[in-house]
Coordinates of C-alpha atoms and ligand atoms in Angstrom, one line a residue:
M1 CA -12.6 -36.7 -83.9
T2 CA -8.4 -36.0 -84.7
N3 CA -7.8 -34.6 -88.4
Q4 CA -6.3 -36.9 -90.3
A5 CA -4.1 -34.1 -91.6
A6 CA -2.8 -33.5 -88.9
A7 CA 1.2 -32.8 -88.4
A8 CA 3.3 -35.2 -86.7
D9 CA 3.5 -34.6 -83.0
T10 CA 7.5 -33.9 -82.9
I11 CA 10.4 -32.8 -81.5
T12 CA 13.4 -31.0 -83.1
F13 CA 17.0 -31.2 -82.0
L14 CA 18.3 -28.3 -82.9
G15 CA 21.9 -28.9 -81.6
T16 CA 23.5 -31.5 -79.2
A17 CA 26.5 -29.1 -77.9
G18 CA 26.0 -28.3 -74.7
A19 CA 28.7 -26.5 -71.6
R20 CA 31.1 -23.6 -72.7
F21 CA 33.4 -25.5 -74.2
M22 CA 31.4 -27.6 -76.9
V23 CA 29.2 -24.3 -77.1
S24 CA 31.8 -22.2 -78.1
R25 CA 33.9 -24.6 -81.1
Q26 CA 30.0 -25.2 -82.4
L27 CA 32.1 -28.6 -82.2
A28 CA 28.3 -29.6 -82.3
A29 CA 25.0 -27.6 -83.1
S30 CA 23.1 -25.2 -80.3
G31 CA 20.3 -24.2 -79.5
G32 CA 17.9 -25.9 -78.2
I33 CA 15.3 -27.8 -79.2
W34 CA 11.9 -27.4 -80.9
L35 CA 8.2 -29.0 -80.0
S36 CA 6.0 -29.3 -82.8
L37 CA 2.9 -30.5 -80.9
A38 CA -1.2 -30.8 -81.7
G39 CA 0.1 -27.8 -83.7
T40 CA 1.8 -25.6 -80.6
Q41 CA 5.4 -24.1 -81.9
I42 CA 7.7 -24.5 -78.1
L43 CA 11.3 -23.7 -78.1
L44 CA 12.7 -24.1 -75.8
D45 CA 16.2 -23.1 -74.5
P46 CA 17.4 -21.7 -77.6
G47 CA 20.3 -21.1 -77.5
P48 CA 24.0 -19.5 -78.8
G49 CA 22.6 -20.9 -83.1
S50 CA 19.0 -21.1 -82.4
L51 CA 17.8 -18.8 -84.7
V52 CA 20.2 -20.1 -87.6
Q53 CA 20.0 -23.3 -86.9
S54 CA 15.5 -23.1 -86.9
A55 CA 15.3 -21.0 -89.9
K56 CA 17.6 -23.7 -91.0
R57 CA 15.3 -25.9 -90.3
K58 CA 12.2 -23.9 -92.0
L59 CA 11.0 -23.4 -88.4
N60 CA 9.0 -20.7 -88.9
A61 CA 10.1 -18.6 -86.0
E62 CA 6.7 -17.2 -86.7
K63 CA 4.5 -19.5 -85.4
L64 CA 5.6 -20.1 -82.4
S65 CA 3.8 -19.3 -79.5
A66 CA 6.0 -19.9 -76.5
I67 CA 9.2 -20.2 -75.6
I68 CA 10.9 -21.6 -72.2
L69 CA 13.7 -20.7 -71.0
S70 CA 14.9 -24.1 -68.7
H71 CA 17.8 -21.7 -67.2
R72 CA 19.4 -18.5 -67.0
H73 CA 23.3 -19.6 -68.8
L74 CA 24.2 -18.7 -71.9
D75 CA 23.7 -22.8 -73.2
H76 CA 20.4 -22.6 -72.6
S77 CA 19.5 -18.6 -73.3
A78 CA 21.5 -15.9 -75.7
D79 CA 18.7 -16.7 -78.8
T80 CA 16.0 -15.8 -76.7
N81 CA 16.0 -11.3 -77.7
V82 CA 16.4 -13.0 -81.6
M83 CA 14.1 -15.8 -80.8
I84 CA 11.4 -12.9 -79.5
E85 CA 11.8 -10.3 -82.5
A86 CA 10.9 -13.4 -84.8
M87 CA 8.3 -14.8 -83.1
T88 CA 7.3 -11.1 -82.8
N89 CA 7.9 -10.8 -87.0
G90 CA 10.2 -7.5 -84.9
G91 CA 7.5 -6.4 -82.7
F92 CA 4.7 -6.3 -85.2
H93 CA 3.0 -9.2 -84.6
Q94 CA 2.5 -8.8 -81.0
H95 CA 1.6 -13.3 -79.2
G96 CA 3.7 -15.1 -77.6
A97 CA 4.8 -15.7 -74.3
L98 CA 8.3 -15.9 -72.8
Y99 CA 8.3 -18.7 -69.5
A100 CA 11.6 -18.4 -67.6
P101 CA 12.9 -18.2 -63.9
A102 CA 12.7 -15.0 -62.3
D103 CA 16.3 -14.9 -61.5
A104 CA 16.5 -15.2 -65.5
L105 CA 13.4 -11.5 -65.8
D106 CA 14.6 -9.9 -62.4
T107 CA 18.4 -8.3 -61.5
E108 CA 20.3 -9.3 -64.5
P109 CA 17.4 -9.9 -67.1
V110 CA 18.4 -12.2 -70.4
I111 CA 16.0 -10.1 -71.5
F112 CA 15.9 -6.6 -73.9
S113 CA 13.2 -4.2 -71.9
Y114 CA 12.9 -2.8 -75.6
L115 CA 11.0 -6.6 -76.1
R116 CA 9.0 -6.4 -73.1
N117 CA 6.5 -5.8 -75.5
F118 CA 6.8 -8.1 -78.2
V119 CA 5.3 -11.0 -76.3
A120 CA 1.9 -10.7 -75.7
E121 CA 2.8 -12.4 -71.5
I122 CA 5.5 -12.4 -70.0
V123 CA 6.0 -15.7 -67.3
T124 CA 8.5 -16.3 -64.0
L125 CA 8.5 -19.8 -63.3
K126 CA 8.0 -21.8 -60.8
A127 CA 9.1 -24.5 -59.1
E128 CA 6.1 -27.4 -59.4
T129 CA 3.5 -25.0 -61.0
T130 CA 1.8 -26.3 -64.2
Y131 CA 1.1 -24.2 -67.5
S132 CA -0.7 -24.5 -69.8
V133 CA 0.2 -23.2 -74.1
D134 CA -2.1 -23.9 -76.0
E135 CA -3.0 -26.9 -76.7
V136 CA 0.0 -28.0 -74.3
S137 CA 0.9 -28.5 -70.4
F138 CA 3.7 -28.3 -68.8
T139 CA 5.0 -28.8 -65.2
T140 CA 7.6 -27.4 -63.4
S141 CA 10.4 -29.9 -61.4
V142 CA 11.9 -29.5 -57.6
R143 CA 14.8 -27.2 -58.5
H144 CA 17.8 -28.4 -59.5
D145 CA 21.2 -27.7 -57.6
H146 CA 22.2 -25.5 -60.4
P147 CA 24.5 -21.6 -59.7
V148 CA 21.5 -20.3 -60.9
E149 CA 18.0 -21.2 -61.1
T150 CA 17.0 -23.5 -62.9
Y151 CA 13.5 -26.1 -63.4
G152 CA 13.2 -29.2 -65.9
L153 CA 9.7 -30.0 -66.9
V154 CA 6.8 -32.6 -68.6
F155 CA 5.0 -31.8 -70.9
E156 CA 1.8 -33.5 -71.7
A157 CA 0.3 -32.5 -75.2
A158 CA -1.0 -35.8 -78.1
G159 CA -1.7 -38.2 -75.4
H160 CA 1.9 -38.1 -74.0
R161 CA 3.8 -37.0 -71.1
F162 CA 7.5 -36.4 -72.0
A163 CA 9.9 -35.0 -70.0
Y164 CA 13.0 -32.6 -70.2
I165 CA 15.9 -33.2 -67.5
A166 CA 18.2 -29.9 -67.2
D167 CA 21.2 -30.1 -64.7
R168 CA 22.9 -32.1 -62.0
Y169 CA 22.2 -35.1 -60.5
F170 CA 20.5 -35.1 -56.2
P171 CA 18.6 -38.4 -55.6
E172 CA 15.1 -35.8 -54.6
L173 CA 15.3 -35.6 -58.3
A174 CA 13.8 -38.7 -59.9
A175 CA 10.8 -38.7 -59.1
S176 CA 9.7 -34.4 -60.5
Y177 CA 10.0 -36.8 -64.3
R178 CA 8.4 -40.4 -62.9
G179 CA 5.8 -41.5 -65.4
A180 CA 7.5 -40.1 -68.3
E181 CA 7.5 -42.6 -71.5
L182 CA 9.6 -40.6 -73.2
I183 CA 13.2 -38.4 -71.3
I184 CA 15.7 -36.0 -72.6
I185 CA 18.5 -35.9 -70.8
N186 CA 21.1 -32.3 -71.1
T187 CA 24.6 -35.3 -70.8
V188 CA 27.4 -32.8 -69.7
L189 CA 30.1 -34.4 -68.4
T190 CA 31.6 -39.3 -68.3
E191 CA 32.1 -38.5 -64.7
P192 CA 31.0 -36.2 -62.2
R193 CA 33.1 -33.9 -61.3
P194 CA 31.8 -31.8 -58.6
P195 CA 31.4 -29.7 -57.3
I196 CA 30.6 -28.8 -60.8
A197 CA 27.2 -29.2 -60.9
H198 CA 25.4 -30.8 -64.3
L199 CA 24.4 -34.2 -65.5
S200 CA 26.6 -37.1 -65.6
L201 CA 26.6 -40.2 -67.4
P202 CA 26.3 -42.2 -64.8
D203 CA 23.3 -40.0 -63.2
A204 CA 22.0 -40.1 -66.8
E205 CA 22.2 -44.3 -66.4
R206 CA 20.4 -43.7 -63.2
L207 CA 17.7 -41.5 -64.2
I208 CA 17.2 -44.6 -67.1
T209 CA 16.6 -46.7 -64.3
E210 CA 14.7 -44.9 -61.9
I211 CA 12.4 -43.4 -64.4
K212 CA 12.3 -46.6 -66.5
P213 CA 11.0 -44.6 -69.6
R214 CA 9.7 -46.4 -72.9
T215 CA 13.0 -44.4 -74.8
A216 CA 15.6 -41.4 -72.7
I217 CA 17.3 -39.7 -75.7
L218 CA 21.4 -38.1 -74.9
S219 CA 21.8 -34.6 -75.9
H220 CA 22.9 -31.5 -75.0
F221 CA 27.2 -32.5 -74.8
G222 CA 30.4 -31.9 -73.9
M223 CA 33.3 -32.5 -74.7
H224 CA 34.4 -35.7 -73.1
V225 CA 31.0 -37.2 -73.3
W226 CA 31.2 -35.5 -77.7
Q227 CA 35.3 -37.9 -78.0
A228 CA 33.5 -41.1 -76.2
R229 CA 31.2 -41.0 -79.3
P230 CA 27.4 -40.3 -77.5
W231 CA 26.2 -42.8 -79.9
V232 CA 28.0 -45.4 -78.9
V233 CA 27.5 -45.3 -75.3
A234 CA 23.6 -44.4 -76.1
E235 CA 24.4 -47.7 -77.4
E236 CA 26.1 -49.8 -74.2
M237 CA 23.3 -47.6 -71.8
S238 CA 20.2 -49.9 -73.9
R239 CA 21.7 -52.7 -73.0
R240 CA 22.4 -52.2 -69.5
T241 CA 18.4 -50.5 -69.0
G242 CA 16.5 -52.1 -71.3
S243 CA 15.6 -49.0 -72.1
R244 CA 16.0 -47.6 -75.9
V245 CA 18.1 -44.7 -75.3
I246 CA 19.3 -42.8 -78.6
A247 CA 21.6 -39.9 -78.5
A248 CA 20.5 -37.0 -80.9
R249 CA 22.2 -35.7 -83.2
D250 CA 21.8 -32.2 -84.6
G251 CA 19.4 -31.8 -86.7
M252 CA 16.9 -34.6 -85.6
K253 CA 13.0 -35.0 -85.6
F254 CA 11.6 -36.9 -83.2
D255 CA 8.1 -38.2 -83.8
L256 CA 6.3 -39.5 -80.5
A257 CA 4.0 -42.0 -82.8
G258 CA 7.4 -43.7 -82.5
L259 CA 7.2 -44.5 -78.6
E260 CA 3.9 -46.8 -79.3
S261 CA 6.0 -48.7 -81.7
S262 CA 9.0 -50.2 -81.3
P263 CA 11.1 -49.9 -83.7
A264 CA 13.8 -47.0 -83.7
A265 CA 11.8 -44.0 -83.8
A266 CA 13.8 -41.4 -85.1
K267 CA 14.2 -39.5 -88.3
V268 CA 17.5 -37.9 -88.6
E269 CA 17.1 -35.2 -90.2
K270 CA 20.0 -34.8 -93.5
N271 CA 22.2 -32.5 -91.3
G272 CA 23.9 -30.7 -94.3
Ligands
LIG1 ZN1 23.7 -24.5 -66.3

C-alpha cells in the first residue's frame, strides 16, 4: 500500500542554461536536475551552481542517494566534487553512489581522489545498461554522438517512465527512448550547426515526433534558443507535434502525477 503522506514524485530544474556562453554569463541559472522519485533523491548533471541552486531551493544534499553524470563536460559536471562533499556531510557520512562514463573517471577524472572514499560506490556507466538506486531504476541509451563519452538516460520509478536526452541527434537515437511518457531534451542550438555536437530545436521536434511522449520539456538552452524565448518556441512546437511541450524555467518543479491529467503539471516556484 502506498503511504498517503508519501512525497510527490518530482523533477526540479536547478537551472536551464546550457553550453558555455549561457553558463559563463549565467543569463539563466545552471546546476542540473534534482529527481525526487518514490522517496529517492538523485542529482543529475551537477553543472556550475548546483550547490547554490539546490541549497536555495531547500533541497537537502545529505538526502541524495546518487549523483549521475551524462558526460564530463563542465556544464554537466563542474559541481560534482562539492556535491559529493555535501551529500556525504564532508565525508563523515559515507554513502551514495556516483555514476559516470569511463572517461569522466579515468584519464582526467572529474572527481578528486580524496573524495572517492566519501561515496559508497563509484559506478562506470556503459551503453544500454540498467542500474538501480533504491526505488529507482535507470537505463543508459546508446552512446551519443558527442566529443566525450555521453549517455542519455531512461528512468523508471513510481509507475512512470521518462527520459533525459543529452546531446546531438542521429537517426538511431529515438529507439533508446521509445515508450517514455515524458522526455527532457537539452536544446542548445536553434538550428543544427555541424560540427557542433548539440541538439537543436528541429532535432528536438524530430525526437518528439518519433518518440511521441505525452509531455516534452525543453531545457539546457544555448544563447540563441534563449534569445528566441524558449516558452514561445515550446508553444509553437506543441501545436505542430500534438505533444505538450514545455520550456523549463529555473527552479521549475514538475510533478509526475501531472502526466496522467491534462492541465499543466508544471508548478513554477518563485525564482527568488
Ligand atoms: Zn557536452
